[in-house]
XYZ file of C-alpha atoms in Angstrom:
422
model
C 12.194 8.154 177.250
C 8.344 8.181 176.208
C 9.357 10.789 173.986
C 11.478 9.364 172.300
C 9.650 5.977 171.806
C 6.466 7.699 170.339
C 8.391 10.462 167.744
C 9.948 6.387 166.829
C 7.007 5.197 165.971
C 5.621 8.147 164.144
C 8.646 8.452 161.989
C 8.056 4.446 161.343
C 4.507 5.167 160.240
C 4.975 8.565 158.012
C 7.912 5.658 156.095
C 5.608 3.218 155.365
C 2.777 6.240 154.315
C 5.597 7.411 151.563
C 6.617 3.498 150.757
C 2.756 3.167 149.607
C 2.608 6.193 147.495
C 0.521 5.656 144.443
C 3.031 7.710 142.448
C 5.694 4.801 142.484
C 9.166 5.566 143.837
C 11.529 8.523 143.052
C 8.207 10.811 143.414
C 9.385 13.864 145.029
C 6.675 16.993 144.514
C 5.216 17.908 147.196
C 1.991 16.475 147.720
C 0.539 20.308 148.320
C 0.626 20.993 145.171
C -1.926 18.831 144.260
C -4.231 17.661 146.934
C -5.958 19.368 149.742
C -5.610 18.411 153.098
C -9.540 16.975 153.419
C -8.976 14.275 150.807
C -6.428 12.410 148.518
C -9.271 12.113 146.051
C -9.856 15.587 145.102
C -7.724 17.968 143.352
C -7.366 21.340 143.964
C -8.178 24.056 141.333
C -6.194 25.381 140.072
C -3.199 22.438 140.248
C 0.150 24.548 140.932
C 2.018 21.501 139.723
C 4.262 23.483 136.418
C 4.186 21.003 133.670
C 7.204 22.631 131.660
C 9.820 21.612 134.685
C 9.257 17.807 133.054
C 10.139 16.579 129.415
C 6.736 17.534 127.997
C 5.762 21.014 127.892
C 2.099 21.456 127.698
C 1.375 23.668 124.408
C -2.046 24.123 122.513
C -4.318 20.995 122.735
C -2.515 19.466 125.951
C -3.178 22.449 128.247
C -6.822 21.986 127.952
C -6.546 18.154 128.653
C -7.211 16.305 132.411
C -4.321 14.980 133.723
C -5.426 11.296 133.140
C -6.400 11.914 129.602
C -2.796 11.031 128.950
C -1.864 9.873 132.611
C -3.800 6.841 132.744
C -1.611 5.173 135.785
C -0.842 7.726 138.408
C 2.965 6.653 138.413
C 3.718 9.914 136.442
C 6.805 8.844 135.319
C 6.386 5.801 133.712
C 4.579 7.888 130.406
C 6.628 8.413 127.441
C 6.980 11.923 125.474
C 6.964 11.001 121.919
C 3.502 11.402 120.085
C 2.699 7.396 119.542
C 2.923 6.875 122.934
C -0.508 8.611 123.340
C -1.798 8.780 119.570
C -2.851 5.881 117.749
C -1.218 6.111 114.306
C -4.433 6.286 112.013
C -1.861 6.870 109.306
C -0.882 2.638 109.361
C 3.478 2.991 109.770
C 2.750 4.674 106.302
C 4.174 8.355 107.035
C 6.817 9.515 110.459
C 5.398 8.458 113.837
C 5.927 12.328 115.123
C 2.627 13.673 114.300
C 4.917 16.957 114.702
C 6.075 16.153 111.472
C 2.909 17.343 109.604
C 0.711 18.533 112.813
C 0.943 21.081 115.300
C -0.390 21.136 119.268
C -3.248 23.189 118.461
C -4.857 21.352 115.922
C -4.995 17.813 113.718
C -5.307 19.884 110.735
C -2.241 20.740 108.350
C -3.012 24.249 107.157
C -0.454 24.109 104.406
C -0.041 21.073 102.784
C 1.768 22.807 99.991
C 4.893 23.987 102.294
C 4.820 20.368 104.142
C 5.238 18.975 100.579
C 8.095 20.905 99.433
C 10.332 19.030 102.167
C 9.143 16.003 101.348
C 11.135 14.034 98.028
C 8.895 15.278 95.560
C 8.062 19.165 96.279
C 4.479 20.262 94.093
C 5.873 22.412 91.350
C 3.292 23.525 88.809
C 0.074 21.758 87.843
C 0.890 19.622 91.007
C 0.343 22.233 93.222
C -3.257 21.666 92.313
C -3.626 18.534 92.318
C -5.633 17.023 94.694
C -4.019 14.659 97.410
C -5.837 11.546 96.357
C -4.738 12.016 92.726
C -1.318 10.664 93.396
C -2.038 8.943 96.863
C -4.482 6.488 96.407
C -5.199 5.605 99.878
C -5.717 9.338 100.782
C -9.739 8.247 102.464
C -7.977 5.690 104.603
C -5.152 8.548 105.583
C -2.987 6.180 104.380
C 0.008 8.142 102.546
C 2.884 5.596 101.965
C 5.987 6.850 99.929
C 5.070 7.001 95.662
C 7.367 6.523 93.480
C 8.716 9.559 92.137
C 9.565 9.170 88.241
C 6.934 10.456 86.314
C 5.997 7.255 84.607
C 5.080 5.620 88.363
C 1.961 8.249 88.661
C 1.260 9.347 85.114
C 1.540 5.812 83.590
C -2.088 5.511 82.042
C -1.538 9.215 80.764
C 1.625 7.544 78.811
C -0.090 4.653 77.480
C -3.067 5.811 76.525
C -1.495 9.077 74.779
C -2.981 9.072 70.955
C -1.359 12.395 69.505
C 1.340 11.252 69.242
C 1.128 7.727 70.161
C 3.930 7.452 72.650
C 4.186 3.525 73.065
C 3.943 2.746 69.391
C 6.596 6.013 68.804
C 8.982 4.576 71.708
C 9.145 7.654 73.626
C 10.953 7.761 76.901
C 9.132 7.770 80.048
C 10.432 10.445 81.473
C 7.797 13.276 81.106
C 10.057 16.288 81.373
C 11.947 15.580 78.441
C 9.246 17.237 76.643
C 6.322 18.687 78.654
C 6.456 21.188 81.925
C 5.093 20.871 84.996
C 3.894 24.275 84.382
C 1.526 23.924 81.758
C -2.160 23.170 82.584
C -2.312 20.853 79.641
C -0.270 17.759 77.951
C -1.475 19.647 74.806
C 2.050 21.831 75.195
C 5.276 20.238 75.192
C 8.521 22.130 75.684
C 10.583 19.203 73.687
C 14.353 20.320 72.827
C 14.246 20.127 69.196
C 17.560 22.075 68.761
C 19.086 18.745 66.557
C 16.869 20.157 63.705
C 15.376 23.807 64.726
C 11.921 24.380 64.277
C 12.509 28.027 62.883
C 10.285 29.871 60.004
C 8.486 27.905 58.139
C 10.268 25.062 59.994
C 7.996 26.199 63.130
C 4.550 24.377 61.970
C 3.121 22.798 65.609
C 2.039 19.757 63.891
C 4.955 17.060 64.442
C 3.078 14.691 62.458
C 3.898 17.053 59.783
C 7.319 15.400 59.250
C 6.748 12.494 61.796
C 4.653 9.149 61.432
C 2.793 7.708 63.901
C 5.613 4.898 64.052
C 8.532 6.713 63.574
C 9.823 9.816 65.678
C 13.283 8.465 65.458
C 16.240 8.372 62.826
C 14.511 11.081 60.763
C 17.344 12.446 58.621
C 17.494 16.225 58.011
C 18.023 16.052 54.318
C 15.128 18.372 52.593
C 13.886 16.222 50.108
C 13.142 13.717 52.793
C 10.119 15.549 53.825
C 10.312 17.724 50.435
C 9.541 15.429 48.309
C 6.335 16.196 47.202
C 6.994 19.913 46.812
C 9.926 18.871 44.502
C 8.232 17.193 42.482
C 5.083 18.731 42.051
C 6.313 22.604 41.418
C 5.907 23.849 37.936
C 7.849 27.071 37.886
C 9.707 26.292 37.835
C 9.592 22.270 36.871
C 12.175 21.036 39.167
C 12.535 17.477 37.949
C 12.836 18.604 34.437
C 15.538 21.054 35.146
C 17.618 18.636 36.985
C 17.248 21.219 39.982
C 19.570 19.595 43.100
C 17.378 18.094 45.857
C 18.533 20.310 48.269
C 16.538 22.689 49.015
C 18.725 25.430 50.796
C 20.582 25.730 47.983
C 17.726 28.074 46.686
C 15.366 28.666 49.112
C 15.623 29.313 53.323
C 13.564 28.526 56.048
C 11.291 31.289 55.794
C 9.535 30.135 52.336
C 9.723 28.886 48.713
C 9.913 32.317 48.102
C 11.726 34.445 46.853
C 14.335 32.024 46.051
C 18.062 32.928 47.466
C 19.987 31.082 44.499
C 23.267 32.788 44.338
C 23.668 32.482 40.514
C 27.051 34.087 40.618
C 28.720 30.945 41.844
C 27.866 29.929 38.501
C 29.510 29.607 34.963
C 27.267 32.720 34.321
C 27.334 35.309 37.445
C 24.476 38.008 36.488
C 25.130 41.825 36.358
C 23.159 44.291 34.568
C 19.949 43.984 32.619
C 20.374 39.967 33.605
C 19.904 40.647 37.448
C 16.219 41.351 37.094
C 15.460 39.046 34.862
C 12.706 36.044 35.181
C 14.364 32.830 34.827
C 12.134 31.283 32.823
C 13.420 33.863 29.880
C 16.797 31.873 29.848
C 15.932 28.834 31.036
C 12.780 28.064 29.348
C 14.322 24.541 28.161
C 15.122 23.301 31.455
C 18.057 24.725 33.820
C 20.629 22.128 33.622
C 23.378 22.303 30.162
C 21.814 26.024 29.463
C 24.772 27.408 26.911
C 26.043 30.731 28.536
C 27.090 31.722 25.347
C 24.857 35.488 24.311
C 23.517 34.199 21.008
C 21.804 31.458 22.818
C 19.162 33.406 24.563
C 19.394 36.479 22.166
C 19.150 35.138 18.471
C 15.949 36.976 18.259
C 17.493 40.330 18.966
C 20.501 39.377 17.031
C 18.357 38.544 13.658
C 15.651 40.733 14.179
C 16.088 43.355 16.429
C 19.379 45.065 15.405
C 18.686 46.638 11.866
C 21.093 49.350 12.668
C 23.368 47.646 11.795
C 21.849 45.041 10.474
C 23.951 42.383 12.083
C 23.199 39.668 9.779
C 23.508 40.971 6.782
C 26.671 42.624 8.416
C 28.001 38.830 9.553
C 28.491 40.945 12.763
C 30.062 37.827 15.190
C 27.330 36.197 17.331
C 29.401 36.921 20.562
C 27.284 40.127 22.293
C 30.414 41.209 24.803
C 32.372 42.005 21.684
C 30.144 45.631 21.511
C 27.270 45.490 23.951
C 27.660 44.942 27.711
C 25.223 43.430 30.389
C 24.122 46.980 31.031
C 22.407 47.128 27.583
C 22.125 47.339 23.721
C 23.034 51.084 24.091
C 25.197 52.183 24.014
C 27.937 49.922 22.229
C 30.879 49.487 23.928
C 32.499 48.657 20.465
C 36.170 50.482 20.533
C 36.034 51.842 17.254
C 38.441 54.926 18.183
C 41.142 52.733 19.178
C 40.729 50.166 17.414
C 39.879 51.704 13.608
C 38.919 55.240 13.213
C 38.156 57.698 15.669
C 34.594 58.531 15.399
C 33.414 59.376 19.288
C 36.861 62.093 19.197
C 38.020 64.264 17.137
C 36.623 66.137 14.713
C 34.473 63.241 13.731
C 32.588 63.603 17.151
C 28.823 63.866 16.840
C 28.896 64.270 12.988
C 27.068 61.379 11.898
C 23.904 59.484 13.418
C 24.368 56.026 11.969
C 26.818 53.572 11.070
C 25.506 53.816 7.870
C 26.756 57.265 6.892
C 30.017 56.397 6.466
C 29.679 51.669 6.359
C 27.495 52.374 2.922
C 27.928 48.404 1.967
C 25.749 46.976 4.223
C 26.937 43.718 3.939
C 30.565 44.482 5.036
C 31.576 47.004 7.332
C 35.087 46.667 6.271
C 34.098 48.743 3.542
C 33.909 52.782 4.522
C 33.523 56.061 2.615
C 35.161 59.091 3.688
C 34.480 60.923 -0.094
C 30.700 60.592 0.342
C 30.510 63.126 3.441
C 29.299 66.589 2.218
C 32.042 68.232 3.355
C 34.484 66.074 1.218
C 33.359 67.057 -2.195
C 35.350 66.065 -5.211
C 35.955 69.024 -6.559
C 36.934 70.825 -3.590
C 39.657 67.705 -2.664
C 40.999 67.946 -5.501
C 42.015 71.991 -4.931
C 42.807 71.231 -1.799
C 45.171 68.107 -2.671
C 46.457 69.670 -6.411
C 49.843 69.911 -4.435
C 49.864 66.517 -3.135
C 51.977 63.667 -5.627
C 49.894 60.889 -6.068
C 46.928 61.864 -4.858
C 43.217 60.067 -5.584
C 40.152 60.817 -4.433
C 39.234 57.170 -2.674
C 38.129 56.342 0.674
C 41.347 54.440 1.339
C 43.399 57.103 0.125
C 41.939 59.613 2.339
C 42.378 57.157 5.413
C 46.114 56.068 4.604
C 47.249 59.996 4.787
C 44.449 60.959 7.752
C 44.687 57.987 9.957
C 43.075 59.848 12.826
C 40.706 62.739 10.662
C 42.435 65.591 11.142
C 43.525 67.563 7.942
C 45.053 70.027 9.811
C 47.711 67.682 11.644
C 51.138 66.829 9.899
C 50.136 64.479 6.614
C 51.909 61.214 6.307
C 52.514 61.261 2.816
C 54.673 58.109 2.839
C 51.304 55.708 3.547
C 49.972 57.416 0.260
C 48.190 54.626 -1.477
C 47.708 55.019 -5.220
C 46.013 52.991 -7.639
């Protein structure tokens, strides 16, 4: 009965030992694990009490820490787990309150700032990669890092206003960076602007856009030449555009790639050019200007039809003025003049390389309607008239001698009937 009256009490007393735990309720490990058996107050080393059976592995930093570094009341289970809990935030609300975020357990220090960027709503592309932190967060010595805008105009703002070349306030230019300059150039000095409305190509591709552009006005530029060509228009002397009545646009002559040489395609004209005329300067047909030139030949070559051509001499010949009829663009010579078909075959027959001029049989040289057949040394009088003592009629004249040999042969059938007689 004793017995069982003192293992009463004993059970009564170990109850009330566990009810004033300094662990708080619900604390189950076993107290071995911990303490020795000379003293609640000191630990033994090394604690077997396995930190990763709880929420809160210990990794890096933490494993190195006393227990009341973090457990500052020995009711275990009233800490929390998340970082704030234990850190103060030095960063003010201004960033995540997990430090895992941007930090690791083993140190405070972000070892690439880059990467932890590129997740964030602006990733560093470019020139921002170097950048340094307090460029774009201003509060970067306090550690203060709340959320930029992300436009380019929120950061680069003074860059935008204060821009000179070009100006882009008094220009109007949007304030979106990108639309002309790269993140990966080191410099403003670049841009990358899409100026495919109007391609800067050959001489087009000058750098300068204050070469076209005004200070004040990098819109509503029109893309007609003499806008920008004026100058050059008007100031050329060869040749004089404004006295020739030359059109204003440019490309109708020239292309991108220079004033010269010029690409006017003259065949779309009244006058295409072949031959000789190809090659030829314009000034030497339109040395009067270049609009109401007369395509007419005698024109541009009175000089070689009154002075140049003395065999014949087309003047005194009152040859027509109208080249084509004998010459062709290739040149002077040879004549293209048809005189086989058309009169008296001279270039056939037996008349074929027997004379040098025009003159050896056209003796009049003021009409080359009149001819001689009798004055050729092989048409002697005297032997004609032995050869024609047969003939009724006959006469020894030019005209005669035509009228029976239309084509000079004298040993072809004769056609008596066109005998002329005086």
């Amino acid at each position: 009965m004793r017995s069982l009256s003192y293992l009463t009490v004993l059970l009564i007393l170990i109850s009330e030992l566990y009810a004033q735990s300094p662990h708080g309720e619900n604390f189950s490990i076993e107290c071995s694990i911990c303490h020795s058996d000379n003293s609640w107050n000191k630990l033994i080393e090394p604690i077997k009490f396995d930190h990763s059976q709880t929420k809160f592995r210990l990794l890096g930093q933490h494993r190195r820490l006393e227990c009341k570094s973090c457990h500052q009341s020995l009711e275990f289970n009233l800490i929390q787990t998340d970082c704030a809990s234990c850190h103060q935030d030095v960063h003010q609300n201004s960033v995540s309150k997990d430090c895992l975020v941007c930090h690791d357990f083993n140190s405070w220090i972000v070892k690439d700032i880059i990467k932890l960027h590129q997740s964030s709503r602006f990733p560093l592309v470019g020139k921002h990669k170097s950048a340094d932190c307090s460029d774009c967060h201003r509060d970067y010595d306090n550690r203060i890092f709340r959320p930029n805008g992300i436009e380019c105009f929120d950061c680069h703002k003074n860059d935008f206003n204060n821009s000179q070349n070009p100006n882009h306030v008094i220009a109007g230019f949007d304030k979106d960076c990108l639309l002309c300059h790269s993140m990966n150039q080191q410099s403003w000095n670049k841009s990358n602007f899409n100026h495919d409305f109007f391609p800067l190509v050959g001489g087009h591709k000058i750098g300068n856009c204050f070469a076209c552009h005004t200070q004040s006005n990098f819109k509503g530029l029109t893309k007609d030449c003499y806008s920008c060509h004026k100058s050059d228009y008007e100031n050329v002397l060869s040749p004089n555009h404004v006295s020739g009545n030359f059109s204003k646009e440019c490309s109708e002559c020239h292309n991108i790639n220079g004033w010269v040489p010029a690409s006017f395609n003259h065949n779309l004209t009244q006058f295409p050019l072949t031959g000789r005329h190809v090659n030829l300067s314009c000034q030497l047909c339109h040395s009067g200007g270049y609009s109401g030139t007369s395509s007419e030949c005698y024109s541009c070559h009175k000089n070689d039809y009154e002075n140049g051509q003395n065999n014949p001499n087309h003047v005194v010949a009152n040859f027509p003025t109208e080249c084509r009829v004998c010459h062709s663009t290739n040149g002077w010579t040879p004549s293209n003049f048809q005189h086989d078909a058309q009169y008296f075959p001279i270039y056939s027959g037996k008349h074929r390389n027997k004379w040098s001029n025009c003159s050896d049989c056209h003796r009049v040289p003021t009409s080359f309607a009149s001819f001689s057949c009798i004055d050729c040394h092989e048409h002697r009088k005297s032997r004609m008239d032995d050869e024609h003592s047969d003939v009724n009629g006959y006469v020894y004249v030019s005209n005669a001698c035509l009228s029976c040999h239309p084509k000079g042969d004298s040993d072809k059938p004769i056609n008596f009937n066109r005998l002329q007689t005086r």
